[in-house]
Short mmCIF file of C-alpha atoms (C1' of nucleotides) in Angstrom, two decimals:
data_model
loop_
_atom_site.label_atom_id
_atom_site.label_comp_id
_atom_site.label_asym_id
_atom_site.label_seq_id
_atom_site.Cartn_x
_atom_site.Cartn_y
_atom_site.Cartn_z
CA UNK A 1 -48.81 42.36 77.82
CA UNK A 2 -49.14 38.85 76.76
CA UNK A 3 -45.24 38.20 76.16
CA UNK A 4 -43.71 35.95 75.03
CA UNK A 5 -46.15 32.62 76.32
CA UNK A 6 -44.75 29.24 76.55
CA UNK A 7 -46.35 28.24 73.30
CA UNK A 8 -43.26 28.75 71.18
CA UNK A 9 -40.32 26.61 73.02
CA UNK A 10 -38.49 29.50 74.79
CA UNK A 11 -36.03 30.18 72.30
CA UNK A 12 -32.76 30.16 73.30
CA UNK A 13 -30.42 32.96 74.68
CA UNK A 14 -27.27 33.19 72.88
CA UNK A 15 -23.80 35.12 73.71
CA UNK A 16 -22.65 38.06 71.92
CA UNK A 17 -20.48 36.97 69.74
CA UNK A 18 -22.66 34.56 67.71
CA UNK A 19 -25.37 36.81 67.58
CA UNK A 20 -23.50 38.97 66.00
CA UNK A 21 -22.62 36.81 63.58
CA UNK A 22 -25.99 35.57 62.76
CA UNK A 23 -26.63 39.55 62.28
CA UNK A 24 -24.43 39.49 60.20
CA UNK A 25 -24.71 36.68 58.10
CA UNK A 26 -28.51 37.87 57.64
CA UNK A 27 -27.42 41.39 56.80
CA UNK A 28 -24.76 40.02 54.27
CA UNK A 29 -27.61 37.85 52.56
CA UNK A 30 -30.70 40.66 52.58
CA UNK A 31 -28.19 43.55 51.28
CA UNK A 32 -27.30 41.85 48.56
CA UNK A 33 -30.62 40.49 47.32
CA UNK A 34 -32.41 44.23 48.00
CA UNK A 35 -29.24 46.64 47.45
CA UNK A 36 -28.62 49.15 50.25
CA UNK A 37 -31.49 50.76 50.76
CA UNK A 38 -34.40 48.72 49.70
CA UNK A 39 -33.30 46.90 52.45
CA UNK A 40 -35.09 47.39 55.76
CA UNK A 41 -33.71 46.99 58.99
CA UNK A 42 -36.87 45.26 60.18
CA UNK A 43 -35.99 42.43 57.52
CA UNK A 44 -32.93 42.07 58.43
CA UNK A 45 -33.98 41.82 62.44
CA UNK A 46 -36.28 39.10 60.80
CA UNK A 47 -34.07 37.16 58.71
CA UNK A 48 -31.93 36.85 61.60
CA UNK A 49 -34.53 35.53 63.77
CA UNK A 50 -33.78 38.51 66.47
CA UNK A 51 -35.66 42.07 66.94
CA UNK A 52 -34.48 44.87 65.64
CA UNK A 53 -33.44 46.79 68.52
CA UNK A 54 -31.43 43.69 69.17
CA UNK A 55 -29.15 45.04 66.00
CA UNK A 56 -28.84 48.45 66.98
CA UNK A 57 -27.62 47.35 70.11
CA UNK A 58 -24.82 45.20 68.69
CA UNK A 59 -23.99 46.52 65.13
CA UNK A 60 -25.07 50.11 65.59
CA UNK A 61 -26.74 52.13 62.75
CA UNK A 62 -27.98 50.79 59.17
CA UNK A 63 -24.69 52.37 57.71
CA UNK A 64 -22.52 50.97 60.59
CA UNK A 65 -24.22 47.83 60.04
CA UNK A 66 -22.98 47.81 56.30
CA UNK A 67 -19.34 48.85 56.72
CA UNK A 68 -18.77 45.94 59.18
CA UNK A 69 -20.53 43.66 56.52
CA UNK A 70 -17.87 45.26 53.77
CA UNK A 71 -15.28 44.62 56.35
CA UNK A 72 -16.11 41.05 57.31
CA UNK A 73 -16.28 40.02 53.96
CA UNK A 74 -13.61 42.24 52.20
CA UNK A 75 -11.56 40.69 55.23
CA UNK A 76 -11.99 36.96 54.52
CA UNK A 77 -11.80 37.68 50.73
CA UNK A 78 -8.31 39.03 51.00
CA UNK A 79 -7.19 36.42 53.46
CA UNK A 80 -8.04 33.56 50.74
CA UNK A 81 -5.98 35.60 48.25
CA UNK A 82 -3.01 36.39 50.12
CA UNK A 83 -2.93 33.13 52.18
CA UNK A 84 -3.19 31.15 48.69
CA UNK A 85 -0.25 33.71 46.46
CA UNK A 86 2.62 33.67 48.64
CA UNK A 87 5.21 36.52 47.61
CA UNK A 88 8.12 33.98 47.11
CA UNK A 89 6.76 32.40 44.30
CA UNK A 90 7.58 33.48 40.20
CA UNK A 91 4.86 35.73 39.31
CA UNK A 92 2.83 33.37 37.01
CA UNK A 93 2.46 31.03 39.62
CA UNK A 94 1.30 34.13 42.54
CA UNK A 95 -1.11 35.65 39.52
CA UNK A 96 -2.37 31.97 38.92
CA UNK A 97 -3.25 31.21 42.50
CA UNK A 98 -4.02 34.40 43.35
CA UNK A 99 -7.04 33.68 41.21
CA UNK A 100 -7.78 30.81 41.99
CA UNK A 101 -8.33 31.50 45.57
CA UNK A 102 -10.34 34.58 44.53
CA UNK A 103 -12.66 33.01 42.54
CA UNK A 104 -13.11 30.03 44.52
CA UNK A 105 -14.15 32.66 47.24
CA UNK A 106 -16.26 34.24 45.03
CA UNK A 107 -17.97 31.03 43.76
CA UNK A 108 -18.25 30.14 47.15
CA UNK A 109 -19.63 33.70 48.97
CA UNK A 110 -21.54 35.07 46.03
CA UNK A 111 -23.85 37.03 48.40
CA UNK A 112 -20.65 38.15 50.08
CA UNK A 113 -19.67 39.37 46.46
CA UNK A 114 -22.89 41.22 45.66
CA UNK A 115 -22.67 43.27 48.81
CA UNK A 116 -18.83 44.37 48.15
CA UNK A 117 -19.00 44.47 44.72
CA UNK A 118 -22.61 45.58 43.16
CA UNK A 119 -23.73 47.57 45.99
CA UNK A 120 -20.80 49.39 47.91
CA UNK A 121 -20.00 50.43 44.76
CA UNK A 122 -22.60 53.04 43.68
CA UNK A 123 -23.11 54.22 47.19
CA UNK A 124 -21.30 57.13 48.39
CA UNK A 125 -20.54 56.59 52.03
CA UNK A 126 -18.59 52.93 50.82
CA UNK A 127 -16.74 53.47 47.24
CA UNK A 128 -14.29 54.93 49.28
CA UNK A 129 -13.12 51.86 51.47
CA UNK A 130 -13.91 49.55 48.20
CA UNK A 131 -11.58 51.51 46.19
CA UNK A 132 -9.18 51.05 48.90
CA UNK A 133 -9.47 47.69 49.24
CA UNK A 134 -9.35 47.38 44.95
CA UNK A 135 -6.03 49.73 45.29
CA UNK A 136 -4.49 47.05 47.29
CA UNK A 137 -5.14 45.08 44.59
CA UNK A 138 -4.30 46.58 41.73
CA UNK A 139 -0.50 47.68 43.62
CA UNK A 140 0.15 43.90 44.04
CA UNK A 141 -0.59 43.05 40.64
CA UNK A 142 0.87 46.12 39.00
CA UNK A 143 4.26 44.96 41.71
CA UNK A 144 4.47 41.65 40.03
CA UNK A 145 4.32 42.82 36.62
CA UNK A 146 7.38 45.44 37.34
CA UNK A 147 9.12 42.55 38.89
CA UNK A 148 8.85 40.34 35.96
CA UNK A 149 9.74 43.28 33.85
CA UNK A 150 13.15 44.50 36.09
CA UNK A 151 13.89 40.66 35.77
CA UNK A 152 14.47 40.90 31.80
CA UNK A 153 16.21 44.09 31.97
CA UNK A 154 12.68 46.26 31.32
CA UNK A 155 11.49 49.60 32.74
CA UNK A 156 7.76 50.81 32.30
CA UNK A 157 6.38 54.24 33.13
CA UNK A 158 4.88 53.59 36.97
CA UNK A 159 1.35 55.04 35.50
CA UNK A 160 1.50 52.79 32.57
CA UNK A 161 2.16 49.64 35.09
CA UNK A 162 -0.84 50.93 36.77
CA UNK A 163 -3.06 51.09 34.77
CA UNK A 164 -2.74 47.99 32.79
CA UNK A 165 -3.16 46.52 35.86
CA UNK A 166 -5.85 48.53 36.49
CA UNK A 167 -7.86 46.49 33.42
CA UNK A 168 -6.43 43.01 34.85
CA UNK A 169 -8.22 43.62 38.12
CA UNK A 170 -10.87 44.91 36.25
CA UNK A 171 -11.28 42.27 33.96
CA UNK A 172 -11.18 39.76 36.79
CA UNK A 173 -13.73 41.10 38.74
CA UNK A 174 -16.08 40.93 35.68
CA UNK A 175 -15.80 37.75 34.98
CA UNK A 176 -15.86 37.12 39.02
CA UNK A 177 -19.85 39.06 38.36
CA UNK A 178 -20.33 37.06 35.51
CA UNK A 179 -19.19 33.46 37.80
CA UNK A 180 -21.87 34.81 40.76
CA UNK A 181 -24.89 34.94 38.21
CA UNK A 182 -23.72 31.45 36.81
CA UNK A 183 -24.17 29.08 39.47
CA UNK A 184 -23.48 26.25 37.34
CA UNK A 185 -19.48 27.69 36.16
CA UNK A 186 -16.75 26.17 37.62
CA UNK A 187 -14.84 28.56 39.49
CA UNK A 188 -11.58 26.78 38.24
CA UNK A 189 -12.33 26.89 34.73
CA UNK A 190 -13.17 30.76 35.06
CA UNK A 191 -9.41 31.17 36.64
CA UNK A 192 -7.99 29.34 33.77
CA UNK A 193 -10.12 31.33 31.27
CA UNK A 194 -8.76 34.68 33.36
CA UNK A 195 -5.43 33.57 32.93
CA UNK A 196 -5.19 32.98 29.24
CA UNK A 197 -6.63 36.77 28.97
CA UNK A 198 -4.37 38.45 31.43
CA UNK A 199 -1.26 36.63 31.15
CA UNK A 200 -0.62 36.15 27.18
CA UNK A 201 -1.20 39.93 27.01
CA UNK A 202 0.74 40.43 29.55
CA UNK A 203 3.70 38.10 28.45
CA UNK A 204 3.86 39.74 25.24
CA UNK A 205 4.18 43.07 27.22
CA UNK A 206 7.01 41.26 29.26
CA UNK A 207 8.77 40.80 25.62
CA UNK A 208 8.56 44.43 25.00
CA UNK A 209 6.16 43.79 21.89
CA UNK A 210 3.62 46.16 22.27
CA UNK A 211 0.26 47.53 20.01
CA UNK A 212 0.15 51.49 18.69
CA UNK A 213 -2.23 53.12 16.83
CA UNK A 214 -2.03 52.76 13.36
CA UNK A 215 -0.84 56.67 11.38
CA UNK A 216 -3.20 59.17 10.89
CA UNK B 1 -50.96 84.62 47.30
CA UNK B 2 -48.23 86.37 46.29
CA UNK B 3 -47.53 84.53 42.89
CA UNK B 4 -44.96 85.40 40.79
CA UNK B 5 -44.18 89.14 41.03
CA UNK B 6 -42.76 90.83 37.72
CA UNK B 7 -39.77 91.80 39.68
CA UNK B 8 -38.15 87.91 38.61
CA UNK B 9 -38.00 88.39 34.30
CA UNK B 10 -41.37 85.93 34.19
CA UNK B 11 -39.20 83.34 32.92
CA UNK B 12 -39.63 81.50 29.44
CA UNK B 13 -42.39 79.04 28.84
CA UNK B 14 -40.76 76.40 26.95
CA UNK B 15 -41.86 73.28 24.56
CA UNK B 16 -42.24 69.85 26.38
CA UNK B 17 -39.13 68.74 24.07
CA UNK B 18 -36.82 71.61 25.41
CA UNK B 19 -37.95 70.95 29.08
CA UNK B 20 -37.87 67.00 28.50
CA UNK B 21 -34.01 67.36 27.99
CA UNK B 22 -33.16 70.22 30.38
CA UNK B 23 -34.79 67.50 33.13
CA UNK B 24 -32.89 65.10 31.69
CA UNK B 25 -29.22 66.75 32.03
CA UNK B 26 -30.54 67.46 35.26
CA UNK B 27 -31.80 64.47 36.29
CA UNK B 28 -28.00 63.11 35.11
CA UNK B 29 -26.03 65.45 36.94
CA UNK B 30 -27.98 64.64 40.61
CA UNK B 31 -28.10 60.99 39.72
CA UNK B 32 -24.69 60.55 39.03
CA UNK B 33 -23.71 63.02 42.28
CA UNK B 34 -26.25 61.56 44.87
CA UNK B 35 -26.59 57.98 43.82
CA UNK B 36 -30.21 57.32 43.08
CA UNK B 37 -32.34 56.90 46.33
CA UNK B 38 -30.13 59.81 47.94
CA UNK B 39 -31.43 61.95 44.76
CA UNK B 40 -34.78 63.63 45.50
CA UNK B 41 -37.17 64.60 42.72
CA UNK B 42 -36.82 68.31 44.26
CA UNK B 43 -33.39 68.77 43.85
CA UNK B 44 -33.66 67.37 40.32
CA UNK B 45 -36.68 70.02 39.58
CA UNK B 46 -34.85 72.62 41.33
CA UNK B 47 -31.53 71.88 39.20
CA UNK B 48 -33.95 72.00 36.02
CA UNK B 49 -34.98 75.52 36.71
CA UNK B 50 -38.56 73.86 37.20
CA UNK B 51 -40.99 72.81 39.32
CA UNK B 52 -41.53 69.14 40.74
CA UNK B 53 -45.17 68.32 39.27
CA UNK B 54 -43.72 69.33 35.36
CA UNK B 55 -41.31 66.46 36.17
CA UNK B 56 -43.68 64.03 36.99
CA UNK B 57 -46.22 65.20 34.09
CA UNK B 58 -43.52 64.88 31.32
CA UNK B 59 -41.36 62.15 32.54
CA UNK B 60 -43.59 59.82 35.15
CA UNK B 61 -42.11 58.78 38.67
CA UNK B 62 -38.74 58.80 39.91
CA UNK B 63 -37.70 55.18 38.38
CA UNK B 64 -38.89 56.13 34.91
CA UNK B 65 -36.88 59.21 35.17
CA UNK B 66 -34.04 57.29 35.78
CA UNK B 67 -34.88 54.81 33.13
CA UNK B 68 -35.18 57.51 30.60
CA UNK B 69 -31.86 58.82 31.66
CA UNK B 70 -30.43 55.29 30.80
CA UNK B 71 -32.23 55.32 27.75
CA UNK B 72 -30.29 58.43 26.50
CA UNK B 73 -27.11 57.85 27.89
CA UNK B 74 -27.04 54.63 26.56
CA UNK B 75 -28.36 54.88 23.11
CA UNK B 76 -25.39 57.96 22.69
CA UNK B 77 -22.72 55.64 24.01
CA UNK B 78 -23.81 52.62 21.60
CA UNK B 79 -24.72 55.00 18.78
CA UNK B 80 -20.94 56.55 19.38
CA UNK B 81 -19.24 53.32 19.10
CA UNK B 82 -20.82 51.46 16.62
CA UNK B 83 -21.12 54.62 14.22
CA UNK B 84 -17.02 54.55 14.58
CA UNK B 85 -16.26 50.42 14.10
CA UNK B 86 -18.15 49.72 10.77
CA UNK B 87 -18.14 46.42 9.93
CA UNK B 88 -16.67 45.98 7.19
CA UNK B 89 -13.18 46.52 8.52
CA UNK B 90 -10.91 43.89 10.22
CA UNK B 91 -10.93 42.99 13.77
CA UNK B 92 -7.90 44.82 15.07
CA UNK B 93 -9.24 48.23 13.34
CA UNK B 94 -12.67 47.86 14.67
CA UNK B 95 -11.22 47.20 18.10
CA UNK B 96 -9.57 50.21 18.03
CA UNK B 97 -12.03 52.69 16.52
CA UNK B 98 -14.43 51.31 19.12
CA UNK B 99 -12.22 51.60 22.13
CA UNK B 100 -11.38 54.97 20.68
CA UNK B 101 -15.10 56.00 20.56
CA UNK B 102 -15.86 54.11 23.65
CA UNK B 103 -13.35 56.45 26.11
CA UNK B 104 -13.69 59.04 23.87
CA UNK B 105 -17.41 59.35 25.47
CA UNK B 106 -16.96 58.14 28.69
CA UNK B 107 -14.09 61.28 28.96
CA UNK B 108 -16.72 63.66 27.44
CA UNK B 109 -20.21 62.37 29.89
CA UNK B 110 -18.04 61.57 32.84
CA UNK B 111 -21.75 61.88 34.45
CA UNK B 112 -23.69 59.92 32.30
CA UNK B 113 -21.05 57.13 32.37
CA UNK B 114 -21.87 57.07 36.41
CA UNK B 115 -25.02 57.21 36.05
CA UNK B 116 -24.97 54.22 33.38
CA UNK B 117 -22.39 52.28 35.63
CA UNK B 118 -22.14 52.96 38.94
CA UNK B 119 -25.57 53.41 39.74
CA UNK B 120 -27.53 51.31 37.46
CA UNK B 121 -25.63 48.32 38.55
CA UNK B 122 -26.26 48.27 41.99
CA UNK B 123 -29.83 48.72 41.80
CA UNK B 124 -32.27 45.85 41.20
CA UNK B 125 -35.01 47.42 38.48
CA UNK B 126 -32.00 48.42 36.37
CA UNK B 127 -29.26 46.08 36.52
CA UNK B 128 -31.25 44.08 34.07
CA UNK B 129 -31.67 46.60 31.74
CA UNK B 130 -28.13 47.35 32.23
CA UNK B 131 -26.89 43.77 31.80
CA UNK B 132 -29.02 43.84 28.38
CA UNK B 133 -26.87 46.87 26.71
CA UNK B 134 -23.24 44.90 28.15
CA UNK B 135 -24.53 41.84 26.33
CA UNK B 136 -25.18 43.49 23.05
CA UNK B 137 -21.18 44.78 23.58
CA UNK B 138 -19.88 41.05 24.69
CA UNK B 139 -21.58 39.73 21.24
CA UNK B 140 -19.93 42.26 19.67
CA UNK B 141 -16.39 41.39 20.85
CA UNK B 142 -17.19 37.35 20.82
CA UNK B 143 -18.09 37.88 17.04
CA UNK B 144 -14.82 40.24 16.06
CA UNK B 145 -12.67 37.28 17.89
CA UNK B 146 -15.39 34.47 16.40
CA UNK B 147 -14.56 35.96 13.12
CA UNK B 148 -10.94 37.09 13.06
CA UNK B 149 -10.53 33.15 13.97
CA UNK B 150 -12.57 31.53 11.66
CA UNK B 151 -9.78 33.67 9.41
CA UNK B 152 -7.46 31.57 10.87
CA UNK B 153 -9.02 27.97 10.21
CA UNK B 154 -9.44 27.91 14.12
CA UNK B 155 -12.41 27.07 15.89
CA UNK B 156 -13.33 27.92 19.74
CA UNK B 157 -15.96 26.95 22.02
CA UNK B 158 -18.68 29.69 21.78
CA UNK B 159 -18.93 29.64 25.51
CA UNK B 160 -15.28 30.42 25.90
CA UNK B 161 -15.18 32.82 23.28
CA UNK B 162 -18.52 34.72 25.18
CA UNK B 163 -15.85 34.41 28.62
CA UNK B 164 -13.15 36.01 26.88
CA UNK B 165 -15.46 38.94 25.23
CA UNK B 166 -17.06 39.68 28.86
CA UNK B 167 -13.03 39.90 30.48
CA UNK B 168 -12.20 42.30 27.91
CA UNK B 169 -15.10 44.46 28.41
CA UNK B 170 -15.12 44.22 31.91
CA UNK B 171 -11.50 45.50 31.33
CA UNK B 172 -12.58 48.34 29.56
CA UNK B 173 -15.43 49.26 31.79
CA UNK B 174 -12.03 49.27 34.26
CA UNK B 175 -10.34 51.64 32.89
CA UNK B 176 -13.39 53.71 32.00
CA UNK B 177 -14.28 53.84 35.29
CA UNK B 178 -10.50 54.84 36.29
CA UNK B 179 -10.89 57.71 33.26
CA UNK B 180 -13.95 59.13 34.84
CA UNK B 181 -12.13 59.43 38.21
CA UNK B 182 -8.68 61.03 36.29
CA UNK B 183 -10.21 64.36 34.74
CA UNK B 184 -6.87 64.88 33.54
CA UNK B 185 -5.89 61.58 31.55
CA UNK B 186 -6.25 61.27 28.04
CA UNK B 187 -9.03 59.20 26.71
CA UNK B 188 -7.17 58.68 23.18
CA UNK B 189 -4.16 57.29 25.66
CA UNK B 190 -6.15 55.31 27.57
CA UNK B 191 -7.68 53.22 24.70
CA UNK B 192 -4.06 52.49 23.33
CA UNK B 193 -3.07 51.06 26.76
CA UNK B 194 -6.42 48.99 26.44
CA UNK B 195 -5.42 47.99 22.94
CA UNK B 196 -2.19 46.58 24.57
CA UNK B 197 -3.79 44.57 26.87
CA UNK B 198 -6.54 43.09 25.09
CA UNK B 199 -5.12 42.84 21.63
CA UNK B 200 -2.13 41.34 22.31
CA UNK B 201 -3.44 38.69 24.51
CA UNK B 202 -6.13 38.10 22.07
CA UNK B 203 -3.70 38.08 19.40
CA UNK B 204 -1.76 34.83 21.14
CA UNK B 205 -5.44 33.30 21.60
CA UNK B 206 -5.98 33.63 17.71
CA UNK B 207 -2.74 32.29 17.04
CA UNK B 208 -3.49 28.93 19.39
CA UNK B 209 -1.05 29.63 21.85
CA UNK B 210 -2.67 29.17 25.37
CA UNK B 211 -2.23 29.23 28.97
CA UNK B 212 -2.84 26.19 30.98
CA UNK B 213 -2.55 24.85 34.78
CA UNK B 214 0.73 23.57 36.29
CA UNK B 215 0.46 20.29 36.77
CA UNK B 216 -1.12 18.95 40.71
"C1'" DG C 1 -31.76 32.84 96.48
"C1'" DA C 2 -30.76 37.93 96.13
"C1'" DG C 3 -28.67 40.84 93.03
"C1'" DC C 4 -26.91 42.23 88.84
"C1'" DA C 5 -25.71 42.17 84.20
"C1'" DT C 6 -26.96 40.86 79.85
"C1'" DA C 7 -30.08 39.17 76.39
"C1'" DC C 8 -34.31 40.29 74.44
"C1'" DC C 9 -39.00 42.19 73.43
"C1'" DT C 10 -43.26 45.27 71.96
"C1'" DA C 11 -44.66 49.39 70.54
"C1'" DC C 12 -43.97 53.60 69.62
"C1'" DT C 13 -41.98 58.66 67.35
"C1'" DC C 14 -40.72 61.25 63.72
"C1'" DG C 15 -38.25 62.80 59.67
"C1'" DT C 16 -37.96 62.45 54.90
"C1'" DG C 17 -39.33 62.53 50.30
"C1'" DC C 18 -42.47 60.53 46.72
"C1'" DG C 19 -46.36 61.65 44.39
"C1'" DT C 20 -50.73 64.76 43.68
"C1'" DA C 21 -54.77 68.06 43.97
"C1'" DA C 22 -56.22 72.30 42.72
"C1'" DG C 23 -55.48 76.38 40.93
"C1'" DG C 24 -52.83 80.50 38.29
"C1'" DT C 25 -50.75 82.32 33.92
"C1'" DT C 26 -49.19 82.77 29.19
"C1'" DA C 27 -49.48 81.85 24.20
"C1'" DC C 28 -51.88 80.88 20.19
"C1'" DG C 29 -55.83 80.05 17.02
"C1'" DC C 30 -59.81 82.16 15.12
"C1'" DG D 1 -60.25 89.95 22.13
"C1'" DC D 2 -61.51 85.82 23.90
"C1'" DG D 3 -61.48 80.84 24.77
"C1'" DT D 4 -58.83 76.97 25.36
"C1'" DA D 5 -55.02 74.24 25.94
"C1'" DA D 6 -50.57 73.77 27.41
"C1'" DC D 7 -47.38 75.31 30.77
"C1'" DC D 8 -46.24 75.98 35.54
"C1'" DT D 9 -46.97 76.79 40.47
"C1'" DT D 10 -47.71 76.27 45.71
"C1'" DA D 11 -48.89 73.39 49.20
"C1'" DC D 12 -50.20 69.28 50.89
"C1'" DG D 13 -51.24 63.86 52.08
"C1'" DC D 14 -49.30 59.88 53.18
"C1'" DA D 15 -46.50 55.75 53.55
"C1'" DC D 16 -42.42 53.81 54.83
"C1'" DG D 17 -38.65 52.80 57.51
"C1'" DA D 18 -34.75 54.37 60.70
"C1'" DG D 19 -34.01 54.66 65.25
"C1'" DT D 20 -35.65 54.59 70.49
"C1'" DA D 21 -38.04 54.30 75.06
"C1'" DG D 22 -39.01 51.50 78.47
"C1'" DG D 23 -39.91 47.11 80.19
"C1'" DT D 24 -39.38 41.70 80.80
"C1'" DA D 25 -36.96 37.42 81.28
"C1'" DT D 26 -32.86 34.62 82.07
"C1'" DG D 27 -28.70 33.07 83.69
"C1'" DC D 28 -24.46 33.77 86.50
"C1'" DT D 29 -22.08 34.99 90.82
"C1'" DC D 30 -21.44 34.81 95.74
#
DNA sequence: GAGCATACCTACTCGTGCGTAAGGTTACGC
DNA sequence: GCGTAACCTTACGCACGAGTAGGTATGCTC
């Protein structure tokens, strides 16, 4: 076996924990350009500059390897958001940064975004945990819309709450795809944009005007 | 070989146009259960009541199948909405006939709405395709709001106006999706709550009232 | 500087599922 | 009633990619 000869520089042996993170990184950025399953393994190994058995050693299956990509990233995303909309605040100001910080994240990880977003979405094994992880979302917004509401004397159904926050979150993480395929947008500007959409509706809501369907 | 004894009924030969949609329900159902790579060809055949080769002979390879089911489930959605929100009525009314068609379908092809969404999305040779139909709906929304403000003597970017269009859809899409996954909500209900969120906001955007920034 | 654990590799196996070759059977025109 | 074309089948080839077996090198500890 001819080996590894000392042509190439001996490349360097690295501890665990970065490796693993390289893996990772690699995984993040070849799921997302191939989708799930048009991406091999082998490519991944690659991309990483590492063999593959060198992955299944660390990260564990294809799947495995997937979940702890959703998990890394679904982890940092919600750390910008809570870290930047801290509960004490009124809830225009927590909705405002709240957005801010999500899609400066997204702006900033759009590969990170592809992989949570456009692929764990059709497949399966992951909808579950992403729908999780969008419940969480739509609770806190649907929470500071009943707060605002109990604080001028209102009371809404629980499933009506829900479900207009349902299309907030919704309508945010559209324009969040439509920010990753515009590399030129400025994440800021999207926010404000998001914010004229979600919160005049919603402040009209907060007023107790509301739309219904006209007779007949 | 054996063959087909008479004790199975000899079943029905049928025209290519009979057995081109049977394939195609088919085709929809597994799709929209399996995900498309975790669908196989035979259990698509075998749901058809037909053999694998008559799929490939009337509808080509496994990504044209899918493409063809996009093609129909598509071209019914589109057809259903824009045969409900003529033209010639104003904004608000075409909204809501729309929205009205829109989850009216969605409730009625739960499967061909995941197909359409869930899956297309995620997968590389469609998303385009995909991204094509949700632009024809953004133009339509950017050119109700375009118009109902022109009304109004106002005048708005056209790149903000596109922004706004793709929130509002991406809200719908929202709530469709939620529809899909609550067999027992009420489509005609659901488009009322997305009238309240996107009409009223919309409504303070046509009047000139926006949202902007705290200062710092 | 021997021993041991950990990092790392090449080179396979093997299942799965797309796509097809080659042939049988029914309906319909004449 | 017979040919021909369209319908439909069984049974296979074959590529691709997940996962593994088994071995080599490197650094750390005492």
């Amino acid at each position: 076996m001819l080996a590894r000869v000392s042509s190439t520089p001996t490349f360097k042996r690295l501890p665990r924990a970065v490796r693993e993170q390289q893996m990772l990184d690699a995984a993040v950025k070849v799921f997302s350009r191939r989708g799930f399953h048009a991406a091999s393994m082998d490519e991944i190994a690659d991309d990483a500059g590492i063999s593959k058995p060198m992955v299944y050693a660390y990260l564990g299956t294809k799947e495995e390897l997937f979940v702890a990509c959703l998990h890394r990233e679904g982890t940092r995303m919600m750390e910008a958001i809570a870290g930047a909309a801290a509960s004490d605040l009124p809830a225009d100001e927590r909705l405002w940064r709240g957005l801010r910080a999500f899609f400066g994240f997204v702006g900033a990880h759009r590969d990170g975004w592809a992989v949570l977003y456009r692929q764990a979405r059709g497949e399966q094994p992951f909808a579950a945990e992403l729908a999780t992880m969008r419940g969480r979302l739509v609770e806190v917004v649907a929470g500071m819309l009943d707060h605002a509401l109990r604080a001028k004397g209102r009371e809404v159904r629980a499933t009506d709450l829900e479900v207009v926050a349902y299309a907030l979150v919704g309508a945010t993480e559209s324009l969040a795809d439509w920010l990753a395929d515009h590399p030129e947008a400025d994440p800021e500007k999207t926010a404000t944009r998001m914010m004229n959409v979600a919160w005049l509706g919603a402040d009209q809501l907060l007023r107790g005007i509301t739309w219904h369907p006209p007779a007949g």
